[in-house]
Amino acid sequence: MATMKAARLHQIGTTFSIDEIAVPKPRPNDVLVKVRACGIIPNMKNVMAHYAEWFPFLPLPPLPAIYGLDASGEVVEVGTQVKSVKVGDRVYVNPGTSCGSCHACRCGQPINCDAYTFLGYFGFGPRSSEVFVDYPYAGFAEYMTAPASSLVKLPSSVSYEAAARLGYLGTAYSALRKADARAGTSVIVSGATGTLGLGAVVLALGMGVTKIFGVARDKKLLERLRAIAPSRIHVLSAGDRPLDEWVREHTDGLGADIFIDAVGPGAPSSTSLAGINALRRGGRMVDIGGMAEPLPLEMFRLMCFQISVIGSLWFDVAEGQDMVEMAAAGTLDLSVFEHERYPLKDISKALEAVDRRTGGFSNVVIVHE
């Protein structure tokens, strides 16, 4: 029996153990992927220690669990019913997995499935526990099974390490699409130098957005962000000036078309409210960071100004394919990321490196030879 190494969490609050386990076999509609790279989410250590307490409504995989959200690699085996994926294909595995047959799935809305689950992370509905049983493998293992329908095929110009960033990029891309980001529009990105925010900025550039207003705290990182496209990116250190006043100065008094809220659960609600207040009439706010405080909204004002507030979760496979084709064409610049590579045996060092990362510019990945 073929075996592989996998980093598994045996108990909440402990560290990963490198275990030798059997290589799985793909079911008829699945593939087996030899994982080449897997990104490490910035809050991985918190997930290991506290996530079940913070968000008890989000199911976690049964222990011992294999984590690893953003995996890319090579297809080494396909199920008997898989027709359009072949051995040797370079792929990114979109970890967002649904049941495939409920009302939402049949309507073409798999992310709204009540079994929707991030392989290698957590679930979003009561039936996620079933998905974890079917797909217990993820990117912190040398091999993983996944539905063939979850694969994004990678052009040769997109490295496995860059593909391991697609989860955060895709989250931003889907939000920008929901807000109708395009040439001639202006976009505010809060948390613009972070993992989600930087992705929103480079994707907005690739989608032709004319003006991008990046807001964050670290002035050095903000200058580095601005240098990517100085004629299109404007930056503000949070708290230096009222956001709405600053944005309107750069938009002939109108306000921005779009606000992408990329700050995380620890941010105050005032950050989100400031972004909403900086929108023009008819503007759209899309939340992707998961700010956790209650948001006191003036609904009458939102109604009168026709301002939309949208929640956006993850991205679908088609959007993932969009992004890698953009990268291949040169409209999406993935060179801004600095890849920090660690072998699986050094996963503890990789987790420490996440704490020392240079904002969203750092991309800490586990690599499998």
mmCIF file of C-alpha atoms in Angstrom:
data_model
loop_
_atom_site.group_PDB
_atom_site.id
_atom_site.type_symbol
_atom_site.label_atom_id
_atom_site.label_comp_id
_atom_site.label_asym_id
_atom_site.label_seq_id
_atom_site.Cartn_x
_atom_site.Cartn_y
_atom_site.Cartn_z
ATOM 1 C CA MET A 1 0.000 0.000 0.000
ATOM 2 C CA ALA A 2 1.400 3.382 -1.043
ATOM 3 C CA THR A 3 1.844 5.868 1.789
ATOM 4 C CA MET A 4 2.376 9.608 2.071
ATOM 5 C CA LYS A 5 3.280 12.187 4.663
ATOM 6 C CA ALA A 6 0.609 14.507 6.034
ATOM 7 C CA ALA A 7 0.626 17.193 8.725
ATOM 8 C CA ARG A 8 -2.327 16.401 10.971
ATOM 9 C CA LEU A 9 -3.837 18.137 13.967
ATOM 10 C CA HIS A 10 -4.753 15.531 16.584
ATOM 11 C CA GLN A 11 -6.064 17.884 19.259
ATOM 12 C CA ILE A 12 -7.160 21.535 19.340
ATOM 13 C CA GLY A 13 -4.474 23.689 20.922
ATOM 14 C CA THR A 14 -1.574 21.442 19.900
ATOM 15 C CA THR A 15 0.850 21.531 16.966
ATOM 16 C CA PHE A 16 0.792 19.541 13.759
ATOM 17 C CA SER A 17 2.152 16.015 13.727
ATOM 18 C CA ILE A 18 3.839 14.682 10.571
ATOM 19 C CA ASP A 19 2.163 11.302 10.057
ATOM 20 C CA GLU A 20 2.592 8.516 7.519
ATOM 21 C CA ILE A 21 -0.817 7.554 6.109
ATOM 22 C CA ALA A 22 -2.180 5.743 3.072
ATOM 23 C CA VAL A 23 -2.405 7.564 -0.264
ATOM 24 C CA PRO A 24 -6.138 7.876 -1.026
ATOM 25 C CA LYS A 25 -7.858 6.535 -4.141
ATOM 26 C CA PRO A 26 -10.131 8.824 -6.171
ATOM 27 C CA ARG A 27 -13.810 7.976 -6.460
ATOM 28 C CA PRO A 28 -15.420 7.853 -9.959
ATOM 29 C CA ASN A 29 -15.891 11.647 -10.283
ATOM 30 C CA ASP A 30 -12.730 12.609 -8.394
ATOM 31 C CA VAL A 31 -9.059 13.103 -9.160
ATOM 32 C CA LEU A 32 -5.937 12.428 -7.154
ATOM 33 C CA VAL A 33 -3.591 15.418 -7.044
ATOM 34 C CA LYS A 34 0.065 15.312 -6.074
ATOM 35 C CA VAL A 35 0.294 18.533 -4.103
ATOM 36 C CA ARG A 36 3.226 20.728 -5.080
ATOM 37 C CA ALA A 37 2.448 23.858 -3.037
ATOM 38 C CA CYS A 38 -0.108 24.959 -0.475
ATOM 39 C CA GLY A 39 -0.563 28.402 0.991
ATOM 40 C CA ILE A 40 -0.773 29.000 4.730
ATOM 41 C CA ILE A 41 -3.613 31.253 5.812
ATOM 42 C CA PRO A 42 -2.540 34.102 8.110
ATOM 43 C CA ASN A 43 -4.759 32.932 10.989
ATOM 44 C CA MET A 44 -3.807 29.242 10.853
ATOM 45 C CA LYS A 45 -2.432 29.191 14.398
ATOM 46 C CA ASN A 46 -5.602 30.806 15.704
ATOM 47 C CA VAL A 47 -7.690 28.205 13.897
ATOM 48 C CA MET A 48 -5.672 25.459 15.563
ATOM 49 C CA ALA A 49 -6.197 26.980 18.993
ATOM 50 C CA HIS A 50 -9.431 28.954 19.167
ATOM 51 C CA TYR A 51 -11.606 28.771 16.060
ATOM 52 C CA ALA A 52 -14.162 26.392 17.536
ATOM 53 C CA GLU A 53 -14.758 28.896 20.349
ATOM 54 C CA TRP A 54 -14.986 31.980 18.133
ATOM 55 C CA PHE A 55 -17.293 30.618 15.441
ATOM 56 C CA PRO A 56 -19.081 27.537 16.793
ATOM 57 C CA PHE A 57 -21.595 27.715 13.915
ATOM 58 C CA LEU A 58 -18.842 26.892 11.392
ATOM 59 C CA PRO A 59 -18.173 23.119 11.458
ATOM 60 C CA LEU A 60 -14.568 21.960 11.724
ATOM 61 C CA PRO A 61 -13.126 18.734 10.251
ATOM 62 C CA PRO A 62 -13.025 15.726 12.571
ATOM 63 C CA LEU A 63 -9.736 15.049 14.320
ATOM 64 C CA PRO A 64 -7.118 14.057 13.389
ATOM 65 C CA ALA A 65 -7.516 16.650 10.642
ATOM 66 C CA ILE A 66 -5.455 17.547 7.605
ATOM 67 C CA TYR A 67 -5.529 21.286 6.942
ATOM 68 C CA GLY A 68 -4.198 23.232 3.969
ATOM 69 C CA LEU A 69 -6.668 25.452 2.135
ATOM 70 C CA ASP A 70 -4.978 26.563 -1.104
ATOM 71 C CA ALA A 71 -3.405 23.584 -2.826
ATOM 72 C CA SER A 72 -1.917 23.367 -6.303
ATOM 73 C CA GLY A 73 -0.224 20.462 -8.002
ATOM 74 C CA GLU A 74 -0.350 17.805 -10.665
ATOM 75 C CA VAL A 75 -3.109 15.318 -11.452
ATOM 76 C CA VAL A 76 -1.712 11.789 -11.055
ATOM 77 C CA GLU A 77 -4.905 9.714 -11.252
ATOM 78 C CA VAL A 78 -8.472 10.281 -12.430
ATOM 79 C CA GLY A 79 -11.724 8.541 -11.553
ATOM 80 C CA THR A 80 -13.525 6.352 -14.050
ATOM 81 C CA GLN A 81 -16.149 9.003 -14.838
ATOM 82 C CA VAL A 82 -13.700 11.903 -15.311
ATOM 83 C CA LYS A 83 -13.541 12.840 -19.000
ATOM 84 C CA SER A 84 -11.910 16.253 -19.425
ATOM 85 C CA VAL A 85 -9.070 16.144 -16.914
ATOM 86 C CA LYS A 86 -6.027 14.021 -17.598
ATOM 87 C CA VAL A 87 -2.982 12.782 -15.742
ATOM 88 C CA GLY A 88 -0.251 15.405 -15.873
ATOM 89 C CA ASP A 89 -2.562 18.432 -15.817
ATOM 90 C CA ARG A 90 -1.267 21.291 -13.660
ATOM 91 C CA VAL A 91 -4.133 22.439 -11.436
ATOM 92 C CA TYR A 92 -5.283 24.534 -8.507
ATOM 93 C CA VAL A 93 -7.832 22.799 -6.299
ATOM 94 C CA ASN A 94 -10.630 25.170 -5.372
ATOM 95 C CA PRO A 95 -11.362 23.958 -1.822
ATOM 96 C CA GLY A 96 -14.945 25.240 -1.890
ATOM 97 C CA THR A 97 -16.975 22.035 -2.186
ATOM 98 C CA SER A 98 -20.764 21.663 -2.284
ATOM 99 C CA CYS A 99 -23.109 18.672 -2.323
ATOM 100 C CA GLY A 100 -23.948 19.102 -6.035
ATOM 101 C CA SER A 101 -27.632 18.222 -5.787
ATOM 102 C CA CYS A 102 -29.484 20.577 -3.398
ATOM 103 C CA HIS A 103 -31.651 23.500 -4.523
ATOM 104 C CA ALA A 104 -28.753 25.969 -4.491
ATOM 105 C CA CYS A 105 -26.443 23.624 -6.420
ATOM 106 C CA ARG A 106 -29.126 22.850 -9.010
ATOM 107 C CA CYS A 107 -29.657 26.600 -9.460
ATOM 108 C CA GLY A 108 -25.979 27.101 -10.197
ATOM 109 C CA GLN A 109 -25.218 28.653 -6.805
ATOM 110 C CA PRO A 110 -22.944 26.094 -5.114
ATOM 111 C CA ILE A 111 -21.559 28.605 -2.610
ATOM 112 C CA ASN A 112 -25.087 28.915 -1.159
ATOM 113 C CA CYS A 113 -25.273 25.150 -0.554
ATOM 114 C CA ASP A 114 -25.836 24.304 3.117
ATOM 115 C CA ALA A 115 -23.082 21.715 2.797
ATOM 116 C CA TYR A 116 -20.568 24.195 1.362
ATOM 117 C CA THR A 117 -17.181 23.374 2.834
ATOM 118 C CA PHE A 118 -13.590 24.531 2.571
ATOM 119 C CA LEU A 119 -11.481 21.395 2.257
ATOM 120 C CA GLY A 120 -8.630 21.744 4.692
ATOM 121 C CA TYR A 121 -10.278 24.479 6.734
ATOM 122 C CA PHE A 122 -13.919 24.619 7.923
ATOM 123 C CA GLY A 123 -17.502 24.279 6.734
ATOM 124 C CA PHE A 124 -20.392 26.696 6.378
ATOM 125 C CA GLY A 125 -23.478 24.572 6.976
ATOM 126 C CA PRO A 126 -24.895 21.644 8.924
ATOM 127 C CA ARG A 127 -24.055 19.136 6.178
ATOM 128 C CA SER A 128 -20.391 20.102 5.980
ATOM 129 C CA SER A 129 -19.619 17.153 8.239
ATOM 130 C CA GLU A 130 -20.649 14.856 5.380
ATOM 131 C CA VAL A 131 -18.251 16.594 2.986
ATOM 132 C CA PHE A 132 -15.367 16.247 5.439
ATOM 133 C CA VAL A 133 -16.001 12.489 5.530
ATOM 134 C CA ASP A 134 -15.945 12.277 1.722
ATOM 135 C CA TYR A 135 -12.910 14.555 1.325
ATOM 136 C CA PRO A 136 -10.665 14.389 4.410
ATOM 137 C CA TYR A 137 -7.474 15.326 2.530
ATOM 138 C CA ALA A 138 -6.016 18.757 1.863
ATOM 139 C CA GLY A 139 -2.866 20.686 0.997
ATOM 140 C CA PHE A 140 -0.789 19.770 4.039
ATOM 141 C CA ALA A 141 -0.630 16.226 2.655
ATOM 142 C CA GLU A 142 1.493 15.011 -0.241
ATOM 143 C CA TYR A 143 -1.614 13.819 -2.094
ATOM 144 C CA MET A 144 -5.274 14.789 -1.944
ATOM 145 C CA THR A 145 -8.505 13.762 -3.615
ATOM 146 C CA ALA A 146 -10.943 16.357 -4.915
ATOM 147 C CA PRO A 147 -13.953 16.550 -7.241
ATOM 148 C CA ALA A 148 -12.838 16.974 -10.849
ATOM 149 C CA SER A 149 -15.297 19.880 -11.044
ATOM 150 C CA SER A 150 -13.245 21.830 -8.484
ATOM 151 C CA LEU A 151 -10.106 22.140 -10.612
ATOM 152 C CA VAL A 152 -8.703 25.288 -12.170
ATOM 153 C CA LYS A 153 -6.255 24.360 -14.937
ATOM 154 C CA LEU A 154 -3.017 26.300 -14.660
ATOM 155 C CA PRO A 155 -1.145 27.820 -17.593
ATOM 156 C CA SER A 156 2.564 27.010 -17.620
ATOM 157 C CA SER A 157 3.331 30.653 -16.787
ATOM 158 C CA VAL A 158 1.589 30.436 -13.381
ATOM 159 C CA SER A 159 3.792 28.765 -10.786
ATOM 160 C CA TYR A 160 2.433 26.389 -8.184
ATOM 161 C CA GLU A 161 3.455 28.883 -5.484
ATOM 162 C CA ALA A 162 1.543 31.723 -7.146
ATOM 163 C CA ALA A 163 -1.457 29.441 -7.633
ATOM 164 C CA ALA A 164 -1.426 28.764 -3.899
ATOM 165 C CA ARG A 165 -2.511 32.401 -3.481
ATOM 166 C CA LEU A 166 -5.647 31.996 -5.618
ATOM 167 C CA GLY A 167 -7.969 31.628 -2.641
ATOM 168 C CA TYR A 168 -7.379 35.154 -1.416
ATOM 169 C CA LEU A 169 -7.126 36.534 -4.936
ATOM 170 C CA GLY A 170 -10.367 34.830 -5.925
ATOM 171 C CA THR A 171 -12.204 36.180 -2.908
ATOM 172 C CA ALA A 172 -11.258 39.696 -3.991
ATOM 173 C CA TYR A 173 -11.998 39.025 -7.664
ATOM 174 C CA SER A 174 -15.509 37.744 -6.977
ATOM 175 C CA ALA A 175 -16.209 40.799 -4.803
ATOM 176 C CA LEU A 176 -15.013 43.175 -7.521
ATOM 177 C CA ARG A 177 -17.172 41.414 -10.093
ATOM 178 C CA LYS A 178 -20.252 41.655 -7.859
ATOM 179 C CA ALA A 179 -19.599 45.390 -7.574
ATOM 180 C CA ASP A 180 -19.164 45.773 -11.363
ATOM 181 C CA ALA A 181 -15.548 46.934 -11.191
ATOM 182 C CA ARG A 182 -14.326 47.970 -14.637
ATOM 183 C CA ALA A 183 -12.677 50.750 -16.600
ATOM 184 C CA GLY A 184 -13.839 54.164 -15.428
ATOM 185 C CA THR A 185 -14.755 53.102 -11.903
ATOM 186 C CA SER A 186 -13.079 53.954 -8.597
ATOM 187 C CA VAL A 187 -12.514 51.501 -5.750
ATOM 188 C CA ILE A 188 -11.686 51.921 -2.061
ATOM 189 C CA VAL A 189 -9.853 48.952 -0.517
ATOM 190 C CA SER A 190 -9.591 48.889 3.257
ATOM 191 C CA GLY A 191 -6.782 46.750 4.618
ATOM 192 C CA ALA A 192 -5.127 47.348 1.256
ATOM 193 C CA THR A 193 -1.673 46.056 2.234
ATOM 194 C CA GLY A 194 -2.972 42.825 3.769
ATOM 195 C CA THR A 195 -3.390 39.402 2.212
ATOM 196 C CA LEU A 196 -6.924 40.055 0.945
ATOM 197 C CA GLY A 197 -6.499 43.750 0.296
ATOM 198 C CA LEU A 198 -3.380 43.497 -1.855
ATOM 199 C CA GLY A 199 -5.161 40.939 -4.011
ATOM 200 C CA ALA A 200 -8.075 43.350 -4.450
ATOM 201 C CA VAL A 201 -5.688 46.099 -5.559
ATOM 202 C CA VAL A 202 -3.808 44.055 -8.177
ATOM 203 C CA LEU A 203 -7.041 42.588 -9.510
ATOM 204 C CA ALA A 204 -8.680 46.011 -9.719
ATOM 205 C CA LEU A 205 -5.694 47.111 -11.786
ATOM 206 C CA GLY A 206 -6.073 44.095 -14.037
ATOM 207 C CA MET A 207 -9.794 44.765 -14.488
ATOM 208 C CA GLY A 208 -9.140 48.315 -15.661
ATOM 209 C CA VAL A 209 -10.283 50.234 -12.578
ATOM 210 C CA THR A 210 -9.212 53.856 -13.011
ATOM 211 C CA LYS A 211 -8.685 54.972 -9.408
ATOM 212 C CA ILE A 212 -7.839 52.772 -6.451
ATOM 213 C CA PHE A 213 -7.856 54.182 -2.927
ATOM 214 C CA GLY A 214 -5.780 51.987 -0.635
ATOM 215 C CA VAL A 215 -6.270 52.415 3.114
ATOM 216 C CA ALA A 216 -4.117 50.672 5.722
ATOM 217 C CA ARG A 217 -1.968 51.457 8.760
ATOM 218 C CA ASP A 218 1.649 50.756 7.736
ATOM 219 C CA LYS A 219 2.970 53.753 5.792
ATOM 220 C CA LYS A 220 5.971 51.901 4.372
ATOM 221 C CA LEU A 221 3.769 49.165 2.990
ATOM 222 C CA LEU A 222 1.361 51.775 1.632
ATOM 223 C CA GLU A 223 4.199 53.418 -0.296
ATOM 224 C CA ARG A 224 5.209 50.046 -1.642
ATOM 225 C CA LEU A 225 1.612 49.518 -2.709
ATOM 226 C CA ARG A 226 1.399 52.892 -4.413
ATOM 227 C CA ALA A 227 4.598 52.183 -6.336
ATOM 228 C CA ILE A 228 2.885 49.332 -8.195
ATOM 229 C CA ALA A 229 0.937 51.893 -10.259
ATOM 230 C CA PRO A 230 1.548 55.447 -8.994
ATOM 231 C CA SER A 231 -0.809 57.075 -11.473
ATOM 232 C CA ARG A 232 -3.767 54.917 -10.432
ATOM 233 C CA ILE A 233 -3.192 53.968 -6.792
ATOM 234 C CA HIS A 234 -3.726 56.572 -4.059
ATOM 235 C CA VAL A 235 -2.911 55.661 -0.455
ATOM 236 C CA LEU A 236 -3.980 56.877 2.965
ATOM 237 C CA SER A 237 -2.733 55.800 6.367
ATOM 238 C CA ALA A 238 -5.807 55.011 8.435
ATOM 239 C CA GLY A 239 -6.618 57.834 10.839
ATOM 240 C CA ASP A 240 -4.552 60.502 9.108
ATOM 241 C CA ARG A 241 -7.626 62.113 7.542
ATOM 242 C CA PRO A 242 -11.365 61.448 7.294
ATOM 243 C CA LEU A 243 -11.713 58.860 4.546
ATOM 244 C CA ASP A 244 -14.798 60.356 2.898
ATOM 245 C CA GLU A 245 -13.196 63.801 2.682
ATOM 246 C CA TRP A 246 -10.018 62.390 1.114
ATOM 247 C CA VAL A 247 -11.838 60.235 -1.427
ATOM 248 C CA ARG A 248 -14.130 63.048 -2.529
ATOM 249 C CA GLU A 249 -11.128 65.290 -3.135
ATOM 250 C CA HIS A 250 -9.980 62.784 -5.742
ATOM 251 C CA THR A 251 -13.405 62.142 -7.302
ATOM 252 C CA ASP A 252 -14.719 65.653 -7.991
ATOM 253 C CA GLY A 253 -16.802 65.507 -4.841
ATOM 254 C CA LEU A 254 -18.733 62.388 -5.890
ATOM 255 C CA GLY A 255 -17.251 59.635 -3.744
ATOM 256 C CA ALA A 256 -16.057 56.209 -4.866
ATOM 257 C CA ASP A 257 -18.077 53.734 -6.911
ATOM 258 C CA ILE A 258 -17.021 50.682 -4.895
ATOM 259 C CA PHE A 259 -15.794 49.916 -1.392
ATOM 260 C CA ILE A 260 -14.101 46.546 -0.815
ATOM 261 C CA ASP A 261 -13.975 45.938 2.931
ATOM 262 C CA ALA A 262 -11.033 43.583 3.443
ATOM 263 C CA VAL A 263 -10.383 44.118 7.158
ATOM 264 C CA GLY A 264 -10.730 41.088 9.398
ATOM 265 C CA PRO A 265 -12.774 40.138 12.466
ATOM 266 C CA GLY A 266 -10.619 42.190 14.862
ATOM 267 C CA ALA A 267 -11.254 45.529 13.129
ATOM 268 C CA PRO A 268 -13.761 48.041 14.561
ATOM 269 C CA SER A 269 -17.051 48.654 12.785
ATOM 270 C CA SER A 270 -16.054 52.299 12.373
ATOM 271 C CA THR A 271 -13.638 51.218 9.614
ATOM 272 C CA SER A 272 -16.466 49.739 7.595
ATOM 273 C CA LEU A 273 -18.775 52.689 8.227
ATOM 274 C CA ALA A 274 -16.097 55.120 7.035
ATOM 275 C CA GLY A 275 -15.848 53.257 3.756
ATOM 276 C CA ILE A 276 -19.609 53.260 3.250
ATOM 277 C CA ASN A 277 -19.708 56.998 3.946
ATOM 278 C CA ALA A 278 -17.087 57.556 1.229
ATOM 279 C CA LEU A 279 -19.273 56.017 -1.490
ATOM 280 C CA ARG A 280 -21.095 58.036 -4.122
ATOM 281 C CA ARG A 281 -24.838 57.754 -4.616
ATOM 282 C CA GLY A 282 -25.490 54.328 -6.067
ATOM 283 C CA GLY A 283 -22.198 52.981 -4.711
ATOM 284 C CA ARG A 284 -21.607 49.408 -3.592
ATOM 285 C CA MET A 285 -19.853 48.077 -0.523
ATOM 286 C CA VAL A 286 -18.722 44.426 -0.594
ATOM 287 C CA ASP A 287 -17.475 42.761 2.583
ATOM 288 C CA ILE A 288 -14.852 40.014 2.233
ATOM 289 C CA GLY A 289 -12.809 40.480 5.420
ATOM 290 C CA GLY A 290 -15.417 39.337 7.905
ATOM 291 C CA MET A 291 -15.366 42.291 10.295
ATOM 292 C CA ALA A 292 -17.192 40.759 13.260
ATOM 293 C CA GLU A 293 -18.643 43.725 15.171
ATOM 294 C CA PRO A 294 -22.317 44.602 14.621
ATOM 295 C CA LEU A 295 -22.640 47.258 11.925
ATOM 296 C CA PRO A 296 -25.062 50.083 12.786
ATOM 297 C CA LEU A 297 -26.393 51.141 9.374
ATOM 298 C CA GLU A 298 -28.605 54.127 8.621
ATOM 299 C CA MET A 299 -31.024 52.250 6.406
ATOM 300 C CA PHE A 300 -32.978 55.366 5.414
ATOM 301 C CA ARG A 301 -29.785 56.989 4.131
ATOM 302 C CA LEU A 302 -28.800 53.829 2.267
ATOM 303 C CA MET A 303 -32.238 53.749 0.696
ATOM 304 C CA CYS A 304 -32.193 57.406 -0.353
ATOM 305 C CA PHE A 305 -28.653 57.182 -1.754
ATOM 306 C CA GLN A 306 -29.244 53.694 -3.250
ATOM 307 C CA ILE A 307 -26.130 52.310 -1.583
ATOM 308 C CA SER A 308 -25.775 48.523 -1.605
ATOM 309 C CA VAL A 309 -24.108 46.469 1.120
ATOM 310 C CA ILE A 310 -23.109 43.019 -0.122
ATOM 311 C CA GLY A 311 -21.545 40.005 1.555
ATOM 312 C CA SER A 312 -19.323 37.926 -0.722
ATOM 313 C CA LEU A 313 -17.930 34.494 0.128
ATOM 314 C CA TRP A 314 -15.046 32.959 -1.814
ATOM 315 C CA PHE A 315 -15.233 32.431 -5.607
ATOM 316 C CA ASP A 316 -16.215 29.758 -8.094
ATOM 317 C CA VAL A 317 -14.076 27.689 -10.456
ATOM 318 C CA ALA A 318 -14.972 29.843 -13.467
ATOM 319 C CA GLU A 319 -13.679 32.921 -11.658
ATOM 320 C CA GLY A 320 -10.515 31.015 -10.790
ATOM 321 C CA GLN A 321 -10.027 30.191 -14.462
ATOM 322 C CA ASP A 322 -10.560 33.870 -15.310
ATOM 323 C CA MET A 323 -7.728 34.881 -13.015
ATOM 324 C CA VAL A 324 -5.127 32.441 -14.278
ATOM 325 C CA GLU A 325 -5.947 33.426 -17.856
ATOM 326 C CA MET A 326 -5.504 37.076 -16.845
ATOM 327 C CA ALA A 327 -2.135 36.167 -15.343
ATOM 328 C CA ALA A 328 -1.115 34.319 -18.493
ATOM 329 C CA ALA A 329 -2.095 37.342 -20.596
ATOM 330 C CA GLY A 330 -0.161 39.709 -18.342
ATOM 331 C CA THR A 331 -3.127 41.773 -17.158
ATOM 332 C CA LEU A 332 -2.911 40.305 -13.644
ATOM 333 C CA ASP A 333 0.558 40.858 -12.151
ATOM 334 C CA LEU A 334 1.456 38.059 -9.749
ATOM 335 C CA SER A 335 5.093 39.180 -9.489
ATOM 336 C CA VAL A 336 4.222 41.366 -6.471
ATOM 337 C CA PHE A 337 4.229 38.273 -4.257
ATOM 338 C CA GLU A 338 7.372 37.116 -2.463
ATOM 339 C CA HIS A 339 7.202 33.356 -2.028
ATOM 340 C CA GLU A 340 8.631 31.920 1.182
ATOM 341 C CA ARG A 341 8.907 28.159 0.718
ATOM 342 C CA TYR A 342 9.019 25.559 3.512
ATOM 343 C CA PRO A 343 9.011 21.754 3.269
ATOM 344 C CA LEU A 344 6.270 19.915 5.119
ATOM 345 C CA LYS A 345 8.655 18.813 7.862
ATOM 346 C CA ASP A 346 9.220 22.495 8.698
ATOM 347 C CA ILE A 347 5.560 23.435 8.957
ATOM 348 C CA SER A 348 6.082 24.849 12.455
ATOM 349 C CA LYS A 349 8.721 27.221 11.052
ATOM 350 C CA ALA A 350 6.321 28.177 8.271
ATOM 351 C CA LEU A 351 3.660 29.092 10.811
ATOM 352 C CA GLU A 352 6.151 31.327 12.579
ATOM 353 C CA ALA A 353 7.096 32.924 9.265
ATOM 354 C CA VAL A 354 3.463 33.910 8.732
ATOM 355 C CA ASP A 355 3.697 36.072 11.840
ATOM 356 C CA ARG A 356 6.752 37.845 10.380
ATOM 357 C CA ARG A 357 5.358 38.349 6.879
ATOM 358 C CA THR A 358 5.619 41.664 5.025
ATOM 359 C CA GLY A 359 1.904 42.317 4.849
ATOM 360 C CA GLY A 360 0.167 40.797 1.865
ATOM 361 C CA PHE A 361 3.350 40.838 -0.193
ATOM 362 C CA SER A 362 4.618 37.726 1.596
ATOM 363 C CA ASN A 363 3.285 34.381 0.398
ATOM 364 C CA VAL A 364 4.239 31.611 2.812
ATOM 365 C CA VAL A 365 3.784 28.188 1.233
ATOM 366 C CA ILE A 366 4.393 24.561 2.069
ATOM 367 C CA VAL A 367 6.105 22.831 -0.862
ATOM 368 C CA HIS A 368 6.133 19.101 -1.525
ATOM 369 C CA GLU A 369 8.923 17.659 -3.641
#
